[in-house]
PDB file of C-alpha atoms in Angstrom:
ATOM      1  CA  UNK A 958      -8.210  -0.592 -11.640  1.00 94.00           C
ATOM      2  CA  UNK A 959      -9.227   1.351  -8.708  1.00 97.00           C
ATOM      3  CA  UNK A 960      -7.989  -1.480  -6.211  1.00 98.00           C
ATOM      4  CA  UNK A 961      -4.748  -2.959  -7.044  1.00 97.00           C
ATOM      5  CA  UNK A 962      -1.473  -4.693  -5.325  1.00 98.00           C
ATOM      6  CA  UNK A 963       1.178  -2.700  -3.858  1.00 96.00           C
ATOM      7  CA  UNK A 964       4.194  -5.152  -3.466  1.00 94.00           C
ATOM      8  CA  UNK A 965       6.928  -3.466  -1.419  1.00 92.00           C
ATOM      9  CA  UNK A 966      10.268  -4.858  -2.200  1.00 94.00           C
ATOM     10  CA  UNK A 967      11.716  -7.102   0.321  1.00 92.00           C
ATOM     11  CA  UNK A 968      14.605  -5.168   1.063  1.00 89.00           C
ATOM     12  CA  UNK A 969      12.261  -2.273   2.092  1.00 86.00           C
ATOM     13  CA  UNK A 970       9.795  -4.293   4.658  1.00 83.00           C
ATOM     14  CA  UNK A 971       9.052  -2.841   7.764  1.00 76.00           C
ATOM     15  CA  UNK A 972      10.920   0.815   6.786  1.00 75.00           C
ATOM     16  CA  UNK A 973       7.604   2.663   7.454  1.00 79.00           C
ATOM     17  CA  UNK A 974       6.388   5.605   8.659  1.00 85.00           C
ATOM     18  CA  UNK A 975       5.667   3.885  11.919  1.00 82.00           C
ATOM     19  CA  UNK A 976       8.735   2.816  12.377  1.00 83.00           C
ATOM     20  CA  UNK A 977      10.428   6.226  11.273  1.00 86.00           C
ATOM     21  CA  UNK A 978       8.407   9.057  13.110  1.00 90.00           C
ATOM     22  CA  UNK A 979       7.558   9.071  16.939  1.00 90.00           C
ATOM     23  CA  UNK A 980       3.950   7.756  17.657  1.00 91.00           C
ATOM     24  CA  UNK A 981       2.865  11.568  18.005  1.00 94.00           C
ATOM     25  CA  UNK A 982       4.177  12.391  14.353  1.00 94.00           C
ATOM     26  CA  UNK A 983       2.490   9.306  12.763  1.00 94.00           C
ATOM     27  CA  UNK A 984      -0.662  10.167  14.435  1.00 95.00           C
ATOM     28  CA  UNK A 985      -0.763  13.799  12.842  1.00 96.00           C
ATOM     29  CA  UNK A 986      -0.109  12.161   9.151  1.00 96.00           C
ATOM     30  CA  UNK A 987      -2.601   9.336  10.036  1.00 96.00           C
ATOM     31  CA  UNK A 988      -5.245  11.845  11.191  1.00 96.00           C
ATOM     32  CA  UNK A 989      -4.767  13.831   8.581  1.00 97.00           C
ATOM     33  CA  UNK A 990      -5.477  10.586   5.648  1.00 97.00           C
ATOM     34  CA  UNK A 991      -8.436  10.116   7.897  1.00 97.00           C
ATOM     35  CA  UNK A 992      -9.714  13.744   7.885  1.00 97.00           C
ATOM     36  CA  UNK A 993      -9.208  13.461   4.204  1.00 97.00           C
ATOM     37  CA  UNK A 994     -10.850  10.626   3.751  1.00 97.00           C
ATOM     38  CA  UNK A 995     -14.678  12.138   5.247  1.00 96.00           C
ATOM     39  CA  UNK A 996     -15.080   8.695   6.888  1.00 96.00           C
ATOM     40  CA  UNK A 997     -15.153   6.484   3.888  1.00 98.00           C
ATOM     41  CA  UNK A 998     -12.492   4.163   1.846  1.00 98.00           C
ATOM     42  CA  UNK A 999     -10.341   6.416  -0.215  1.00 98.00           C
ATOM     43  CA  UNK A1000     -10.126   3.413  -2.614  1.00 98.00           C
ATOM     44  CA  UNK A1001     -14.088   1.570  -2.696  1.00 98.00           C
ATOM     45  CA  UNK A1002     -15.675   4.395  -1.084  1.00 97.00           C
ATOM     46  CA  UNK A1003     -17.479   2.480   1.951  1.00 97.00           C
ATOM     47  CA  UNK A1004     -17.825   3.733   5.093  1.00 96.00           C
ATOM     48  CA  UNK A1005     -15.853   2.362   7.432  1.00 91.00           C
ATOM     49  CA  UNK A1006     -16.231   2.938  11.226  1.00 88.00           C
ATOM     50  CA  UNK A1007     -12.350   2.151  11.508  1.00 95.00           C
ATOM     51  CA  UNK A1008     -10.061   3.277   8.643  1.00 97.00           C
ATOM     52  CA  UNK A1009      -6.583   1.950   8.465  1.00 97.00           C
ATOM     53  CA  UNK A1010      -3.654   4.574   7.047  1.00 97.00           C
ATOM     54  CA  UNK A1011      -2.173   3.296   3.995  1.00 97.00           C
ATOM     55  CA  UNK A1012       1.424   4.837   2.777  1.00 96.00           C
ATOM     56  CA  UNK A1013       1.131   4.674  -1.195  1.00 96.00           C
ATOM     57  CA  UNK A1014       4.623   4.149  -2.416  1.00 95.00           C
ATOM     58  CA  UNK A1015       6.608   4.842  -6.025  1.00 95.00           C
ATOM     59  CA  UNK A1016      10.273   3.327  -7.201  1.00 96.00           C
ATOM     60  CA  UNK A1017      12.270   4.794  -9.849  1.00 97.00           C
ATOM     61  CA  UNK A1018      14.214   1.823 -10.299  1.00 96.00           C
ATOM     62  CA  UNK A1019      16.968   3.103 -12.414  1.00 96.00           C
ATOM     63  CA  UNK A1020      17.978   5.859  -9.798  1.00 97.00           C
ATOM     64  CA  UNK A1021      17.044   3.490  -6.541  1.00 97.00           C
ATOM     65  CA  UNK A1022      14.571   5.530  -5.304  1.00 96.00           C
ATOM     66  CA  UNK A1023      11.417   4.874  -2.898  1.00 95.00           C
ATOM     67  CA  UNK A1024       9.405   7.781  -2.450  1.00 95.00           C
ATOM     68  CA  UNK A1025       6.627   8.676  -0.459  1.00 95.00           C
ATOM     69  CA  UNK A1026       3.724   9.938  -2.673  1.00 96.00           C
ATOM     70  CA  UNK A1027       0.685   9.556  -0.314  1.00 97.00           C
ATOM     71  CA  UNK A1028      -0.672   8.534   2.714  1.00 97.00           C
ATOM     72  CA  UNK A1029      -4.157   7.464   2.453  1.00 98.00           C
ATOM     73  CA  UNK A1030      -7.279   5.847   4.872  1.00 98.00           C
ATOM     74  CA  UNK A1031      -8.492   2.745   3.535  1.00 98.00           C
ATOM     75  CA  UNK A1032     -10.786   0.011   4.974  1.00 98.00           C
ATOM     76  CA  UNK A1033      -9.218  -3.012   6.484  1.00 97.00           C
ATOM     77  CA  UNK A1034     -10.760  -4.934   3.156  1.00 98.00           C
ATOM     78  CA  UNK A1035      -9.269  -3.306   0.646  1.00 98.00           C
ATOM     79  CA  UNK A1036      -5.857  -2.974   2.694  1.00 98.00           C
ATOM     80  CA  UNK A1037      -5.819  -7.174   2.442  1.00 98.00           C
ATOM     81  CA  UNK A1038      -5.922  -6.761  -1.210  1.00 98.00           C
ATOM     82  CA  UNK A1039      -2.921  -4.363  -1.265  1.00 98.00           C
ATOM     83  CA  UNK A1040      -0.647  -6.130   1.230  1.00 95.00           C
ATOM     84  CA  UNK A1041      -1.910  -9.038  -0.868  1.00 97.00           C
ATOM     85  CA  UNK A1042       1.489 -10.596  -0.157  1.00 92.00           C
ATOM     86  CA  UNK A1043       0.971 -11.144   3.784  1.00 92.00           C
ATOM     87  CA  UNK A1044      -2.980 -11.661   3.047  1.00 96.00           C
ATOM     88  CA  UNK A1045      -1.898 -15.000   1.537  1.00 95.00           C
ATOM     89  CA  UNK A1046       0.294 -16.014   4.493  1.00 93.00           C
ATOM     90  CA  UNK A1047      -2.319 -15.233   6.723  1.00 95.00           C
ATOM     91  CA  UNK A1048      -4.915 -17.672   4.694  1.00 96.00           C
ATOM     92  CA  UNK A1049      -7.286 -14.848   3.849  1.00 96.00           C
ATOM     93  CA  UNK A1050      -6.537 -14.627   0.122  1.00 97.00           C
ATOM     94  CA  UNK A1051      -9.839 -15.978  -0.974  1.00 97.00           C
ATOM     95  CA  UNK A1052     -12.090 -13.231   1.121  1.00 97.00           C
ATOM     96  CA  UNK A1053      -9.064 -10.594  -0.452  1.00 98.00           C
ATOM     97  CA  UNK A1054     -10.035 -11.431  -4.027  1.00 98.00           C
ATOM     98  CA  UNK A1055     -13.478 -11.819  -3.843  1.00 98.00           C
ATOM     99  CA  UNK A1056     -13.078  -8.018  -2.331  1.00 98.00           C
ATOM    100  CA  UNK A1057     -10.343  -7.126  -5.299  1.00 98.00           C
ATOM    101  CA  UNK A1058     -13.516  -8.169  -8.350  1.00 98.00           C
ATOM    102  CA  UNK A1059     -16.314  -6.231  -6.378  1.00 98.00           C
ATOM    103  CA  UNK A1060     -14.052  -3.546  -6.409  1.00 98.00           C
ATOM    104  CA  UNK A1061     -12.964  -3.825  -9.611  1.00 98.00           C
ATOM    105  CA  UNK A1062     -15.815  -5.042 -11.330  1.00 98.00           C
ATOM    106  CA  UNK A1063     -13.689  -7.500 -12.925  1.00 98.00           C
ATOM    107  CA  UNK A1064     -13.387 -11.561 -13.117  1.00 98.00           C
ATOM    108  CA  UNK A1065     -11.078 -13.750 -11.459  1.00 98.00           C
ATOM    109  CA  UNK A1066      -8.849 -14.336 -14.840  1.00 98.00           C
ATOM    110  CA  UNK A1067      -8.213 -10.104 -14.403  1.00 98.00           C
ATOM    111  CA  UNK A1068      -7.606 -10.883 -10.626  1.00 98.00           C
ATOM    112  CA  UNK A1069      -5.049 -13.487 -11.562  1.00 98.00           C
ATOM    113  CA  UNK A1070      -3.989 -11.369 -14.597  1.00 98.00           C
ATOM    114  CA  UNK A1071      -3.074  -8.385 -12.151  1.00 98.00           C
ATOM    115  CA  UNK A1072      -1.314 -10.615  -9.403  1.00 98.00           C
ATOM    116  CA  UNK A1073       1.118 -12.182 -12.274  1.00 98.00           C
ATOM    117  CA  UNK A1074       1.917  -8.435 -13.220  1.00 98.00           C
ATOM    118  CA  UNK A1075       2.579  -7.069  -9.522  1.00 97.00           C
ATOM    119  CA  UNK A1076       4.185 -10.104  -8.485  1.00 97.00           C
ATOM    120  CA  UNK A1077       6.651  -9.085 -11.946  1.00 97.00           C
ATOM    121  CA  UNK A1078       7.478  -5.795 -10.696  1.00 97.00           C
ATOM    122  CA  UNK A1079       8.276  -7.024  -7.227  1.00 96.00           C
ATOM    123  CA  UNK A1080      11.002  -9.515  -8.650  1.00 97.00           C
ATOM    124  CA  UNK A1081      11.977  -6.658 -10.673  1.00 97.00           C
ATOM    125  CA  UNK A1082      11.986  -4.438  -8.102  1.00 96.00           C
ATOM    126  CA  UNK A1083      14.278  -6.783  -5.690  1.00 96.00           C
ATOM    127  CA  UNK A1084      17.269  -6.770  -7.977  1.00 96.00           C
ATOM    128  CA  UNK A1085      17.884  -3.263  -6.908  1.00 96.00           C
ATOM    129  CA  UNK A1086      20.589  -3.590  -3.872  1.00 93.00           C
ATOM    130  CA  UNK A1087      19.174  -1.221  -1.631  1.00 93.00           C
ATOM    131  CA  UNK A1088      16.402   1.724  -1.777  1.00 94.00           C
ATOM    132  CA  UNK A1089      17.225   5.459  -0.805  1.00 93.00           C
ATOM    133  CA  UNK A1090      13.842   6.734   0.503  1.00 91.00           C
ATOM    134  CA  UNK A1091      12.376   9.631  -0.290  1.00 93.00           C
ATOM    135  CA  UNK A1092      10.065  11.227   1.966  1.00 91.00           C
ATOM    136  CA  UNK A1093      10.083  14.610   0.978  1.00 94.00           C
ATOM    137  CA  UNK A1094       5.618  14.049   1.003  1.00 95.00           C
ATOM    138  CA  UNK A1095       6.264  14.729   5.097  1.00 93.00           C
ATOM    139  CA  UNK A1096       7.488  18.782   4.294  1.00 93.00           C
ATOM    140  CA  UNK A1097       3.762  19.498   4.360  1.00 92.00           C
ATOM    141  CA  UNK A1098       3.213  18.999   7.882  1.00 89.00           C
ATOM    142  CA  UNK A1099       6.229  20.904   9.276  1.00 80.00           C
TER     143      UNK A1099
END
């Protein structure tokens, strides 16, 4: 699937790059996704007149690791689906999947199909005490 879920494990929420770096560090990473990006959703491809920045995540959950792999521009739709976690607080999960099977070209049973399997790997992912991050990605701009 081009378009999927990215749960982050509780224990990690709100350790982000915005939160790390100073607002002048973030914006040379963030520029960077965007410069990258030549104006369109690295993920559907639309052009969006306001990309958001994305930070793509990976866990090796036997050694506790979070690690930085990518920081990418995505639109603001397709950023719902992958925070699909505080889309559905927010009430907007029905405009989030409709945007997940366009994507996707898929049906709703994949849509649900996909959600059971992320929402898995977040459980999974929260029996791990506590995450050492890696965000050796950041090198590159030094």
């Amino acid at each position: 699937m081009k378009l999927n879920f990215e749960l982050v494990p509780d224990s990690c929420w709100y350790s982000n790059l915005r939160s790390i770096l100073s607002p002048a560090q973030w914006d040379v990473v963030r520029k960077e996704a965007y410069s990258r990006s030549g104006g369109e959703c690295m993920i559907c491809g639309r052009r969006a007149v306001r990309l958001e920045a994305h930070e793509q995540w990976e866990y090796d959950e036997k050694n506790s690791i979070q690690k930085l792999k990518d920081v990418i521009a995505v639109c603001r739709d397709c950023h719902e689906v992958i925070h699909i976690g505080r889309t559905q607080l927010k009430g907007d999960e029905k405009k989030a999947s409709e945007h997940f099977m366009k994507v996707n070209g898929c049906g709703y049973a994949d849509y649900r199909k996909a959600l059971g399997e992320a929402n898995e790997t977040h459980r999974r992912r929260n029996e791990v005490p506590e995450w050492k991050i890696d965000m050796s990605y950041l090198k590159k701009f030094t």
